[in-house]
Amino acid sequence: MQLTVEWVYSSQNNRELSDRYNQWAKDYERDLSETFGRPNREPIVDLTLKYVSKNAQILDAGAGTGTLGKSLHEEGYHNLVGIDISEGMLAEAKNKNVYTELHPMVLGEALDFPTATFDAVTACGVFTYGHAPSSSFDELIRITKPKGYIIFTLRPDFYENSYFKHKMANLEVQVKWKLTELGDKYKAEDKGQFTLYLQTWVYQVSSAPA
């Protein structure tokens, strides 16, 4: 499994990344569960419940096989739209029957949604090495309604050692969004091989984006 993760993370471009996820899609959830395990409840779900109403229109950005969408649906969120770079992953997500729409789209590129479409955006495990760039936030802010929320996970080490730290702060300086809450670190351990820490960030889009 570790070789699979490294193989995916070593993708040289979006096409290669999509192709590799397409090949991994059917075994993705089983492999992650066997290798990392999962917390009893993803903290991103609790923070979504804290800030986002049940009737909200939510974009699950980088939906993958729909694991986050399934958890949100179980909590009463039924207006879920999912996007992902991999059509194979979206096919698995479709089988969960929790999304009203699923579309192949690439974070970091223009998204085919009107401005101010969504009440909230969620993204779990999407912003990491070799995946969606920090420039993705510009489009996510655009398609989120004023005072809506963008809730996502980041590895703390990745945040400190990538352009994300600068980009996120710069968007706040530009009054594009404001940090509302930074969740506690939590971990998923790879059976003694390494420990992966994650943290959930909650930003509120400005009422009058600059």
CSV table of C-alpha atoms in Angstrom, one decimal:
chain,number,residue,atom,x,y,z
A,1,MET,CA,0.0,0.0,0.0
A,2,GLN,CA,2.8,2.5,0.8
A,3,LEU,CA,4.2,1.8,-2.6
A,4,THR,CA,0.8,2.7,-4.1
A,5,VAL,CA,0.7,6.0,-2.2
A,6,GLU,CA,4.2,6.9,-3.3
A,7,TRP,CA,3.3,5.9,-6.9
A,8,VAL,CA,0.3,8.2,-6.9
A,9,TYR,CA,2.1,11.1,-5.1
A,10,SER,CA,5.0,10.9,-7.7
A,11,SER,CA,2.7,11.7,-10.6
A,12,GLN,CA,4.3,14.3,-12.8
A,13,ASN,CA,1.2,16.0,-14.1
A,14,ASN,CA,-2.6,16.0,-13.7
A,15,ARG,CA,-3.1,13.5,-16.5
A,16,GLU,CA,-0.8,11.0,-14.8
A,17,LEU,CA,-2.4,11.7,-11.5
A,18,SER,CA,-5.9,11.1,-12.9
A,19,ASP,CA,-4.8,7.9,-14.6
A,20,ARG,CA,-3.2,6.5,-11.5
A,21,TYR,CA,-6.3,7.2,-9.4
A,22,ASN,CA,-8.4,5.6,-12.1
A,23,GLN,CA,-6.4,2.4,-11.6
A,24,TRP,CA,-6.6,2.6,-7.8
A,25,ALA,CA,-10.2,3.6,-7.5
A,26,LYS,CA,-11.8,0.1,-6.8
A,27,ASP,CA,-9.3,-0.7,-4.1
A,28,TYR,CA,-8.8,2.8,-2.7
A,29,GLU,CA,-11.0,2.6,0.3
A,30,ARG,CA,-10.0,-0.9,1.3
A,31,ASP,CA,-6.3,0.0,1.0
A,32,LEU,CA,-6.6,3.2,3.1
A,33,SER,CA,-8.7,1.4,5.8
A,34,GLU,CA,-6.2,-1.5,6.1
A,35,THR,CA,-3.2,0.7,6.1
A,36,PHE,CA,-4.1,3.9,7.9
A,37,GLY,CA,-7.3,3.1,9.6
A,38,ARG,CA,-9.6,6.1,10.2
A,39,PRO,CA,-10.7,8.1,13.2
A,40,ASN,CA,-14.1,7.1,14.5
A,41,ARG,CA,-15.3,10.3,13.1
A,42,GLU,CA,-13.5,12.7,10.7
A,43,PRO,CA,-13.1,16.1,12.4
A,44,ILE,CA,-14.1,17.8,9.2
A,45,VAL,CA,-17.6,16.4,9.6
A,46,ASP,CA,-18.0,17.9,13.1
A,47,LEU,CA,-16.7,21.3,11.9
A,48,THR,CA,-19.1,21.2,8.9
A,49,LEU,CA,-22.0,20.5,11.4
A,50,LYS,CA,-20.8,23.4,13.5
A,51,TYR,CA,-20.8,26.0,10.7
A,52,VAL,CA,-23.0,24.8,7.8
A,53,SER,CA,-26.8,24.4,7.9
A,54,LYS,CA,-28.3,21.1,6.8
A,55,ASN,CA,-30.0,22.6,3.8
A,56,ALA,CA,-26.8,24.1,2.4
A,57,GLN,CA,-25.6,23.5,-1.1
A,58,ILE,CA,-22.2,22.0,-0.5
A,59,LEU,CA,-19.4,21.2,-3.0
A,60,ASP,CA,-17.2,18.3,-2.0
A,61,ALA,CA,-14.0,19.3,-3.8
A,62,GLY,CA,-11.8,16.3,-4.6
A,63,ALA,CA,-14.6,14.0,-3.6
A,64,GLY,CA,-12.7,10.8,-4.5
A,65,THR,CA,-14.8,7.7,-3.9
A,66,GLY,CA,-17.3,9.7,-1.8
A,67,THR,CA,-16.3,8.8,1.7
A,68,LEU,CA,-16.7,12.3,3.1
A,69,GLY,CA,-19.9,12.8,1.1
A,70,LYS,CA,-21.3,9.6,2.6
A,71,SER,CA,-20.5,10.8,6.1
A,72,LEU,CA,-22.1,14.2,5.5
A,73,HIS,CA,-25.2,12.6,3.9
A,74,GLU,CA,-25.6,10.5,7.0
A,75,GLU,CA,-25.7,13.7,9.1
A,76,GLY,CA,-28.5,15.1,7.0
A,77,TYR,CA,-26.7,17.0,4.2
A,78,HIS,CA,-28.5,16.1,1.1
A,79,ASN,CA,-27.5,18.9,-1.3
A,80,LEU,CA,-24.1,17.6,-2.2
A,81,VAL,CA,-22.2,18.1,-5.4
A,82,GLY,CA,-18.9,16.3,-6.0
A,83,ILE,CA,-15.9,17.0,-8.3
A,84,ASP,CA,-12.8,15.0,-8.8
A,85,ILE,CA,-9.9,14.8,-11.2
A,86,SER,CA,-10.5,11.0,-11.6
A,87,GLU,CA,-13.5,9.6,-13.4
A,88,GLY,CA,-12.8,6.2,-11.9
A,89,MET,CA,-13.0,7.6,-8.4
A,90,LEU,CA,-16.2,9.5,-9.3
A,91,ALA,CA,-17.7,6.2,-10.6
A,92,GLU,CA,-17.1,4.7,-7.1
A,93,ALA,CA,-18.7,7.8,-5.5
A,94,LYS,CA,-21.7,7.5,-7.7
A,95,ASN,CA,-22.4,4.1,-6.2
A,96,LYS,CA,-22.9,5.6,-2.8
A,97,ASN,CA,-26.0,7.5,-4.0
A,98,VAL,CA,-25.3,10.6,-1.8
A,99,TYR,CA,-24.5,13.2,-4.4
A,100,THR,CA,-27.0,15.2,-6.5
A,101,GLU,CA,-24.3,15.8,-9.1
A,102,LEU,CA,-20.8,14.5,-9.9
A,103,HIS,CA,-18.4,16.1,-12.4
A,104,PRO,CA,-14.9,15.6,-13.5
A,105,MET,CA,-13.0,18.8,-12.8
A,106,VAL,CA,-9.5,19.7,-11.9
A,107,LEU,CA,-8.7,21.9,-8.8
A,108,GLY,CA,-6.2,24.6,-9.8
A,109,GLU,CA,-8.1,25.2,-13.1
A,110,ALA,CA,-11.2,27.1,-13.8
A,111,LEU,CA,-14.3,25.4,-12.3
A,112,ASP,CA,-17.4,25.2,-14.4
A,113,PHE,CA,-19.8,26.7,-11.8
A,114,PRO,CA,-21.2,30.2,-11.7
A,115,THR,CA,-19.9,32.7,-9.1
A,116,ALA,CA,-21.4,32.3,-5.6
A,117,THR,CA,-23.0,28.9,-6.3
A,118,PHE,CA,-22.3,27.1,-3.0
A,119,ASP,CA,-23.0,27.8,0.6
A,120,ALA,CA,-19.9,25.8,1.6
A,121,VAL,CA,-17.0,23.8,0.1
A,122,THR,CA,-15.4,20.8,1.8
A,123,ALA,CA,-12.1,19.2,0.8
A,124,CYS,CA,-10.6,16.2,2.7
A,125,GLY,CA,-7.1,14.9,1.8
A,126,VAL,CA,-7.0,17.0,-1.3
A,127,PHE,CA,-4.3,19.6,-0.6
A,128,THR,CA,-1.1,17.6,-0.2
A,129,TYR,CA,2.1,16.6,-2.1
A,130,GLY,CA,1.6,16.3,-5.8
A,131,HIS,CA,-2.1,17.1,-5.7
A,132,ALA,CA,-4.3,20.2,-5.8
A,133,PRO,CA,-2.2,23.4,-5.7
A,134,SER,CA,-2.8,26.4,-3.4
A,135,SER,CA,-4.0,28.4,-6.4
A,136,SER,CA,-7.2,26.2,-6.1
A,137,PHE,CA,-8.4,28.5,-3.4
A,138,ASP,CA,-9.0,31.4,-5.8
A,139,GLU,CA,-11.7,29.4,-7.7
A,140,LEU,CA,-13.2,27.9,-4.5
A,141,ILE,CA,-13.6,31.4,-3.1
A,142,ARG,CA,-15.2,32.6,-6.3
A,143,ILE,CA,-17.9,29.8,-6.4
A,144,THR,CA,-18.7,30.1,-2.7
A,145,LYS,CA,-21.3,32.5,-1.6
A,146,PRO,CA,-20.3,35.6,0.5
A,147,LYS,CA,-20.1,34.5,4.2
A,148,GLY,CA,-20.0,30.9,3.1
A,149,TYR,CA,-17.4,28.5,4.4
A,150,ILE,CA,-14.5,26.6,2.9
A,151,ILE,CA,-13.5,23.7,5.2
A,152,PHE,CA,-10.5,21.5,4.4
A,153,THR,CA,-7.7,19.4,5.8
A,154,LEU,CA,-4.0,19.9,5.5
A,155,ARG,CA,-0.9,18.1,6.8
A,156,PRO,CA,0.7,20.5,9.3
A,157,ASP,CA,4.2,19.6,7.9
A,158,PHE,CA,3.0,20.3,4.4
A,159,TYR,CA,1.5,23.6,5.4
A,160,GLU,CA,4.8,24.8,6.9
A,161,ASN,CA,6.9,23.6,4.0
A,162,SER,CA,4.9,24.6,1.0
A,163,TYR,CA,3.4,27.6,-0.7
A,164,PHE,CA,0.1,27.0,1.1
A,165,LYS,CA,1.1,29.0,4.2
A,166,HIS,CA,1.8,32.1,2.2
A,167,LYS,CA,-1.2,31.7,-0.1
A,168,MET,CA,-3.7,31.3,2.7
A,169,ALA,CA,-2.3,34.3,4.6
A,170,ASN,CA,-2.2,36.4,1.5
A,171,LEU,CA,-5.9,35.7,0.8
A,172,GLU,CA,-6.7,36.9,4.3
A,173,VAL,CA,-4.7,40.1,3.7
A,174,GLN,CA,-6.6,40.6,0.5
A,175,VAL,CA,-9.8,40.3,2.5
A,176,LYS,CA,-10.9,37.3,0.4
A,177,TRP,CA,-11.6,35.1,3.4
A,178,LYS,CA,-11.0,35.0,7.2
A,179,LEU,CA,-9.8,32.1,9.3
A,180,THR,CA,-12.7,31.1,11.5
A,181,GLU,CA,-11.3,28.0,13.3
A,182,LEU,CA,-8.2,25.8,13.2
A,183,GLY,CA,-9.0,22.3,14.4
A,184,ASP,CA,-6.8,20.1,16.6
A,185,LYS,CA,-4.2,17.9,15.0
A,186,TYR,CA,-5.2,14.2,14.7
A,187,LYS,CA,-3.3,11.3,13.3
A,188,ALA,CA,-3.7,8.1,11.2
A,189,GLU,CA,-0.8,5.7,11.9
A,190,ASP,CA,0.6,3.4,9.1
A,191,LYS,CA,1.1,0.3,11.3
A,192,GLY,CA,4.4,1.6,12.7
A,193,GLN,CA,5.9,2.7,9.4
A,194,PHE,CA,5.0,6.4,9.8
A,195,THR,CA,2.5,8.6,11.4
A,196,LEU,CA,0.4,11.0,9.4
A,197,TYR,CA,-1.0,14.1,11.1
A,198,LEU,CA,-3.8,16.1,9.7
A,199,GLN,CA,-5.5,19.4,10.7
A,200,THR,CA,-8.8,20.9,9.6
A,201,TRP,CA,-9.1,24.6,8.6
A,202,VAL,CA,-12.3,26.6,8.5
A,203,TYR,CA,-12.4,29.9,6.5
A,204,GLN,CA,-15.3,32.2,5.9
A,205,VAL,CA,-15.5,33.9,2.6
A,206,SER,CA,-15.7,37.7,2.8
A,207,SER,CA,-19.1,39.3,2.6
A,208,ALA,CA,-17.8,41.6,-0.2
A,209,PRO,CA,-14.8,39.8,-1.8
A,210,ALA,CA,-12.1,42.2,-3.0
